[in-house]
Amino acid sequence: MSAEVDLSIVVPCYNEHLVLPEFHKRLCAVMDAVGQTWEVVYVNDGSTDQTLATIRDLERQDPRISSVNLSRNFGKEIALTAGLDYARGTDGVVVIDADLQDPPEVIQEMIAARSDDVDMVYARRRLRKGESLLKRLTSWGFYRIMTKLGNRIVIPPDTGDFRFMSRRLLNDLLQMRERHRFMKGLFCWVGYPSKELLYDRAPRLGGKTSFNYWSLWNLALEGITSFSVLPLQLATYLGFAVSFFAAFYGVWVIIFTVISGSHVPGYPSLMTVILFLGGIQLMTLGLIGEYVGRIFNETKNRPLYFVESYHPFTSQLDSEENSVG
Ligand code: UDP
Ligand code: MG
């Protein structure tokens, strides 16, 4: 295969067979208007429904499709990485969700906004239709915390993975092979000039989100622990603060005893202090554990994913060569 394309569109798919045909239709309409050669890389992330069959179907009809079939479900961040690894666009890549929450029409604006001195164009949501108040609130809080913690890297709020990246930025991004991948953070970590594009995020077209509050919490933990050791330092300062007050309290107890003699009662306050400190100690240990666990996972140095099959796009123009495999 020596065919080249300008742009790659990377789409991680997990149980998306309901929306894929519609997604592909809308994508084609948009990309045909862009006027550059392109491929779309569908990454099947171990779906348990008809997603793979749907991709194969589309592949038979459209030679511009490349597909990466992962050996099992690895999660969105890794599926996305696999897609980026296999993307062949020489000019750049666009990352987009399959569920049509990111409207493909925005890609056209992204490409228009991209220039020689803009390496990344990220889409920022103006509105979040069909998302609960709690989800909006938690996500708002998360971005604010990340901005405070992220030493020197600022993750723009209300942005997902939906963005355009130039080839040179992508090549740098792909050098980071850590297992705990908080992609939104990694995108910013590489740097380069970037530009923001406002868009309206639509509700999911079909199927259901695979992210519940528990997985969002874990994603938030991932984000914080992979970009900051501040929580560890926090434990140190908490220790300082508690010892400081304990010292004052100790002096007070001595003076009180000297003045009015020893009082045996004191069980409630003793109990409170012991439980309070026990709680803090366990929490801090847990916190250290979060980091140690991540060190453990990283040191194993396993490959990020395994690919069961990769079908590169066959051509841009001659759809007669439309064979798969
Ligand atoms: N996804 C994936 N692997 C997973 C979970 C999700 O590849 O284990 C894909 C999914 O198919 C979609 C994108 O990641 O294209 C975003 O997922 P989802 O819509 O469930 O997340 P949300 O939009 O709710 O953040
Ligand atoms: Mg979605």
PDB file of C-alpha atoms in Angstrom, residues 39-203:
ATOM      1  CA  GLU A  39      -9.660   8.246   5.054  1.00  0.00           C
ATOM      2  CA  VAL A  40     -11.804   7.425   8.031  1.00  0.00           C
ATOM      3  CA  VAL A  41     -10.308   5.045  10.605  1.00  0.00           C
ATOM      4  CA  TYR A  42     -13.017   3.146  12.471  1.00  0.00           C
ATOM      5  CA  VAL A  43     -11.632   1.479  15.583  1.00  0.00           C
ATOM      6  CA  ASN A  44     -13.835  -1.317  16.833  1.00  0.00           C
ATOM      7  CA  ASP A  45     -13.128  -1.416  20.562  1.00  0.00           C
ATOM      8  CA  GLY A  46     -14.328  -4.964  21.253  1.00  0.00           C
ATOM      9  CA  SER A  47     -17.979  -4.158  20.702  1.00  0.00           C
ATOM     10  CA  THR A  48     -20.494  -6.779  21.771  1.00  0.00           C
ATOM     11  CA  ASP A  49     -23.129  -5.809  19.209  1.00  0.00           C
ATOM     12  CA  GLN A  50     -23.129  -5.647  15.397  1.00  0.00           C
ATOM     13  CA  THR A  51     -20.579  -2.798  15.203  1.00  0.00           C
ATOM     14  CA  LEU A  52     -17.899  -4.876  13.468  1.00  0.00           C
ATOM     15  CA  ALA A  53     -20.361  -6.257  10.919  1.00  0.00           C
ATOM     16  CA  THR A  54     -21.594  -2.722  10.259  1.00  0.00           C
ATOM     17  CA  ILE A  55     -18.039  -1.494   9.704  1.00  0.00           C
ATOM     18  CA  ARG A  56     -17.378  -4.397   7.318  1.00  0.00           C
ATOM     19  CA  ASP A  57     -20.572  -3.514   5.435  1.00  0.00           C
ATOM     20  CA  LEU A  58     -19.578   0.114   5.095  1.00  0.00           C
ATOM     21  CA  GLU A  59     -16.089  -0.964   4.050  1.00  0.00           C
ATOM     22  CA  ARG A  60     -17.516  -2.886   1.113  1.00  0.00           C
ATOM     23  CA  GLN A  61     -19.311   0.219  -0.082  1.00  0.00           C
ATOM     24  CA  ASP A  62     -16.644   2.826   0.565  1.00  0.00           C
ATOM     25  CA  PRO A  63     -12.915   2.377  -0.219  1.00  0.00           C
ATOM     26  CA  ARG A  64     -11.974   5.350   1.945  1.00  0.00           C
ATOM     27  CA  ILE A  65     -12.548   3.379   5.121  1.00  0.00           C
ATOM     28  CA  SER A  66      -9.717   1.901   7.182  1.00  0.00           C
ATOM     29  CA  SER A  67     -10.672  -0.293  10.078  1.00  0.00           C
ATOM     30  CA  VAL A  68      -8.801  -1.384  13.168  1.00  0.00           C
ATOM     31  CA  ASN A  69     -10.380  -4.242  15.055  1.00  0.00           C
ATOM     32  CA  LEU A  70      -8.984  -4.453  18.587  1.00  0.00           C
ATOM     33  CA  SER A  71      -8.671  -7.841  20.262  1.00  0.00           C
ATOM     34  CA  ARG A  72     -11.044  -6.824  23.076  1.00  0.00           C
ATOM     35  CA  ASN A  73     -12.525  -3.763  24.736  1.00  0.00           C
ATOM     36  CA  PHE A  74      -9.698  -1.507  25.888  1.00  0.00           C
ATOM     37  CA  GLY A  75     -11.653   1.651  26.681  1.00  0.00           C
ATOM     38  CA  LYS A  76     -12.019   4.834  24.747  1.00  0.00           C
ATOM     39  CA  GLU A  77      -8.629   6.414  25.460  1.00  0.00           C
ATOM     40  CA  ILE A  78      -6.731   3.358  24.218  1.00  0.00           C
ATOM     41  CA  ALA A  79      -9.072   2.817  21.255  1.00  0.00           C
ATOM     42  CA  LEU A  80      -8.424   6.396  20.292  1.00  0.00           C
ATOM     43  CA  THR A  81      -4.669   5.875  20.581  1.00  0.00           C
ATOM     44  CA  ALA A  82      -4.893   2.817  18.335  1.00  0.00           C
ATOM     45  CA  GLY A  83      -6.779   4.878  15.769  1.00  0.00           C
ATOM     46  CA  LEU A  84      -4.160   7.621  15.908  1.00  0.00           C
ATOM     47  CA  ASP A  85      -1.362   5.052  15.533  1.00  0.00           C
ATOM     48  CA  TYR A  86      -2.946   3.728  12.356  1.00  0.00           C
ATOM     49  CA  ALA A  87      -3.999   7.090  10.912  1.00  0.00           C
ATOM     50  CA  ARG A  88      -2.062   7.855   7.732  1.00  0.00           C
ATOM     51  CA  GLY A  89      -3.144  11.414   6.991  1.00  0.00           C
ATOM     52  CA  THR A  90      -0.040  13.397   6.034  1.00  0.00           C
ATOM     53  CA  ASP A  91      -1.603  16.734   6.849  1.00  0.00           C
ATOM     54  CA  GLY A  92      -3.340  15.837  10.059  1.00  0.00           C
ATOM     55  CA  VAL A  93      -6.086  13.959  11.871  1.00  0.00           C
ATOM     56  CA  VAL A  94      -9.507  14.721  13.240  1.00  0.00           C
ATOM     57  CA  VAL A  95     -10.771  12.852  16.302  1.00  0.00           C
ATOM     58  CA  ILE A  96     -14.533  12.495  16.596  1.00  0.00           C
ATOM     59  CA  ASP A  97     -17.046  10.339  18.523  1.00  0.00           C
ATOM     60  CA  ALA A  98     -19.247   7.980  16.559  1.00  0.00           C
ATOM     61  CA  ASP A  99     -22.472   8.838  18.374  1.00  0.00           C
ATOM     62  CA  LEU A 100     -23.029  12.110  16.483  1.00  0.00           C
ATOM     63  CA  GLN A 101     -22.788  14.151  19.667  1.00  0.00           C
ATOM     64  CA  ASP A 102     -19.943  15.875  17.865  1.00  0.00           C
ATOM     65  CA  PRO A 103     -21.557  17.026  14.622  1.00  0.00           C
ATOM     66  CA  PRO A 104     -19.319  16.070  11.659  1.00  0.00           C
ATOM     67  CA  GLU A 105     -20.244  19.393  10.039  1.00  0.00           C
ATOM     68  CA  VAL A 106     -17.911  21.130  12.512  1.00  0.00           C
ATOM     69  CA  ILE A 107     -14.936  19.350  10.886  1.00  0.00           C
ATOM     70  CA  GLN A 108     -15.266  21.664   7.924  1.00  0.00           C
ATOM     71  CA  GLU A 109     -14.860  24.703  10.177  1.00  0.00           C
ATOM     72  CA  MET A 110     -11.917  23.031  11.925  1.00  0.00           C
ATOM     73  CA  ILE A 111     -10.076  22.493   8.688  1.00  0.00           C
ATOM     74  CA  ALA A 112     -10.833  26.058   7.649  1.00  0.00           C
ATOM     75  CA  ALA A 113      -9.485  27.339  10.978  1.00  0.00           C
ATOM     76  CA  ARG A 114      -6.291  25.322  10.653  1.00  0.00           C
ATOM     77  CA  SER A 115      -3.285  27.123   9.195  1.00  0.00           C
ATOM     78  CA  ASP A 116       0.485  26.798   9.209  1.00  0.00           C
ATOM     79  CA  ASP A 117       0.687  28.317  12.653  1.00  0.00           C
ATOM     80  CA  VAL A 118      -2.296  26.555  14.157  1.00  0.00           C
ATOM     81  CA  ASP A 119      -1.486  22.932  14.935  1.00  0.00           C
ATOM     82  CA  MET A 120      -4.582  22.114  16.892  1.00  0.00           C
ATOM     83  CA  VAL A 121      -8.160  23.245  16.543  1.00  0.00           C
ATOM     84  CA  TYR A 122     -10.276  21.982  19.422  1.00  0.00           C
ATOM     85  CA  ALA A 123     -14.026  22.184  19.597  1.00  0.00           C
ATOM     86  CA  ARG A 124     -15.487  23.700  22.717  1.00  0.00           C
ATOM     87  CA  ARG A 125     -19.135  23.071  23.628  1.00  0.00           C
ATOM     88  CA  ARG A 126     -21.412  26.012  23.776  1.00  0.00           C
ATOM     89  CA  LEU A 127     -24.431  24.060  24.940  1.00  0.00           C
ATOM     90  CA  ARG A 128     -24.916  20.572  26.297  1.00  0.00           C
ATOM     91  CA  LYS A 129     -28.279  19.367  25.147  1.00  0.00           C
ATOM     92  CA  GLY A 130     -29.620  16.236  26.775  1.00  0.00           C
ATOM     93  CA  GLU A 131     -27.119  16.148  29.636  1.00  0.00           C
ATOM     94  CA  SER A 132     -28.267  16.320  33.229  1.00  0.00           C
ATOM     95  CA  LEU A 133     -27.577  19.259  35.512  1.00  0.00           C
ATOM     96  CA  LEU A 134     -25.457  17.014  37.757  1.00  0.00           C
ATOM     97  CA  LYS A 135     -23.249  15.940  34.843  1.00  0.00           C
ATOM     98  CA  ARG A 136     -22.815  19.541  33.771  1.00  0.00           C
ATOM     99  CA  LEU A 137     -21.972  20.606  37.305  1.00  0.00           C
ATOM    100  CA  THR A 138     -19.456  17.824  37.938  1.00  0.00           C
ATOM    101  CA  SER A 139     -17.756  18.422  34.629  1.00  0.00           C
ATOM    102  CA  TRP A 140     -17.582  22.148  35.363  1.00  0.00           C
ATOM    103  CA  GLY A 141     -16.001  21.428  38.756  1.00  0.00           C
ATOM    104  CA  PHE A 142     -13.533  18.980  37.262  1.00  0.00           C
ATOM    105  CA  TYR A 143     -12.171  21.418  34.695  1.00  0.00           C
ATOM    106  CA  ARG A 144     -11.765  24.093  37.332  1.00  0.00           C
ATOM    107  CA  ILE A 145      -9.823  21.714  39.596  1.00  0.00           C
ATOM    108  CA  MET A 146      -7.666  20.503  36.713  1.00  0.00           C
ATOM    109  CA  THR A 147      -6.769  24.063  35.818  1.00  0.00           C
ATOM    110  CA  LYS A 148      -5.653  24.672  39.397  1.00  0.00           C
ATOM    111  CA  LEU A 149      -3.662  21.440  39.616  1.00  0.00           C
ATOM    112  CA  GLY A 150      -2.245  21.040  36.166  1.00  0.00           C
ATOM    113  CA  ASN A 151       1.086  22.796  36.668  1.00  0.00           C
ATOM    114  CA  ARG A 152       1.570  24.938  33.629  1.00  0.00           C
ATOM    115  CA  ILE A 153      -0.716  23.016  31.345  1.00  0.00           C
ATOM    116  CA  VAL A 154      -4.202  24.414  31.023  1.00  0.00           C
ATOM    117  CA  ILE A 155      -6.901  22.059  29.835  1.00  0.00           C
ATOM    118  CA  PRO A 156      -9.556  24.186  28.177  1.00  0.00           C
ATOM    119  CA  PRO A 157     -12.917  23.645  29.874  1.00  0.00           C
ATOM    120  CA  ASP A 158     -15.873  22.057  28.072  1.00  0.00           C
ATOM    121  CA  THR A 159     -13.736  20.369  25.465  1.00  0.00           C
ATOM    122  CA  GLY A 160     -13.783  16.689  24.645  1.00  0.00           C
ATOM    123  CA  ASP A 161     -11.546  14.756  22.334  1.00  0.00           C
ATOM    124  CA  PHE A 162     -13.196  16.324  19.274  1.00  0.00           C
ATOM    125  CA  ARG A 163     -10.362  18.191  17.540  1.00  0.00           C
ATOM    126  CA  PHE A 164      -8.046  18.577  14.580  1.00  0.00           C
ATOM    127  CA  MET A 165      -4.323  17.900  15.044  1.00  0.00           C
ATOM    128  CA  SER A 166      -1.499  18.532  12.605  1.00  0.00           C
ATOM    129  CA  ARG A 167       0.840  15.708  11.656  1.00  0.00           C
ATOM    130  CA  ARG A 168       3.806  17.129  13.583  1.00  0.00           C
ATOM    131  CA  LEU A 169       1.722  17.500  16.739  1.00  0.00           C
ATOM    132  CA  LEU A 170       0.367  13.982  16.300  1.00  0.00           C
ATOM    133  CA  ASN A 171       3.851  12.503  15.852  1.00  0.00           C
ATOM    134  CA  ASP A 172       4.877  14.064  19.144  1.00  0.00           C
ATOM    135  CA  LEU A 173       1.707  12.969  20.889  1.00  0.00           C
ATOM    136  CA  LEU A 174       2.249   9.383  19.810  1.00  0.00           C
ATOM    137  CA  GLN A 175       5.630   9.258  21.515  1.00  0.00           C
ATOM    138  CA  MET A 176       3.844   9.269  24.844  1.00  0.00           C
ATOM    139  CA  ARG A 177       3.071   5.645  25.453  1.00  0.00           C
ATOM    140  CA  GLU A 178       1.895   5.691  29.041  1.00  0.00           C
ATOM    141  CA  ARG A 179      -0.781   3.237  29.998  1.00  0.00           C
ATOM    142  CA  HIS A 180      -2.796   5.675  32.035  1.00  0.00           C
ATOM    143  CA  ARG A 181      -3.839   7.951  29.263  1.00  0.00           C
ATOM    144  CA  PHE A 182      -5.811  11.003  30.009  1.00  0.00           C
ATOM    145  CA  MET A 183      -6.027  12.118  26.404  1.00  0.00           C
ATOM    146  CA  LYS A 184      -7.472  15.569  27.033  1.00  0.00           C
ATOM    147  CA  GLY A 185      -4.450  16.297  29.196  1.00  0.00           C
ATOM    148  CA  LEU A 186      -1.951  14.732  26.796  1.00  0.00           C
ATOM    149  CA  PHE A 187      -3.291  16.833  23.923  1.00  0.00           C
ATOM    150  CA  CYS A 188      -2.439  19.953  25.894  1.00  0.00           C
ATOM    151  CA  TRP A 189       0.830  18.612  27.241  1.00  0.00           C
ATOM    152  CA  VAL A 190       2.428  18.501  23.771  1.00  0.00           C
ATOM    153  CA  GLY A 191       1.812  22.223  23.358  1.00  0.00           C
ATOM    154  CA  TYR A 192       1.951  23.969  19.941  1.00  0.00           C
ATOM    155  CA  PRO A 193      -0.324  26.861  18.988  1.00  0.00           C
ATOM    156  CA  SER A 194      -3.971  25.957  19.200  1.00  0.00           C
ATOM    157  CA  LYS A 195      -7.263  27.556  18.469  1.00  0.00           C
ATOM    158  CA  GLU A 196     -10.727  27.157  19.911  1.00  0.00           C
ATOM    159  CA  LEU A 197     -13.901  26.629  17.970  1.00  0.00           C
ATOM    160  CA  LEU A 198     -17.324  26.916  19.612  1.00  0.00           C
ATOM    161  CA  TYR A 199     -19.970  24.362  18.718  1.00  0.00           C
ATOM    162  CA  ASP A 200     -23.258  22.988  20.001  1.00  0.00           C
ATOM    163  CA  ARG A 201     -23.019  19.477  21.354  1.00  0.00           C
ATOM    164  CA  ALA A 202     -25.981  17.397  20.283  1.00  0.00           C
ATOM    165  CA  PRO A 203     -27.632  14.632  22.321  1.00  0.00           C
TER     166      PRO A 203
END
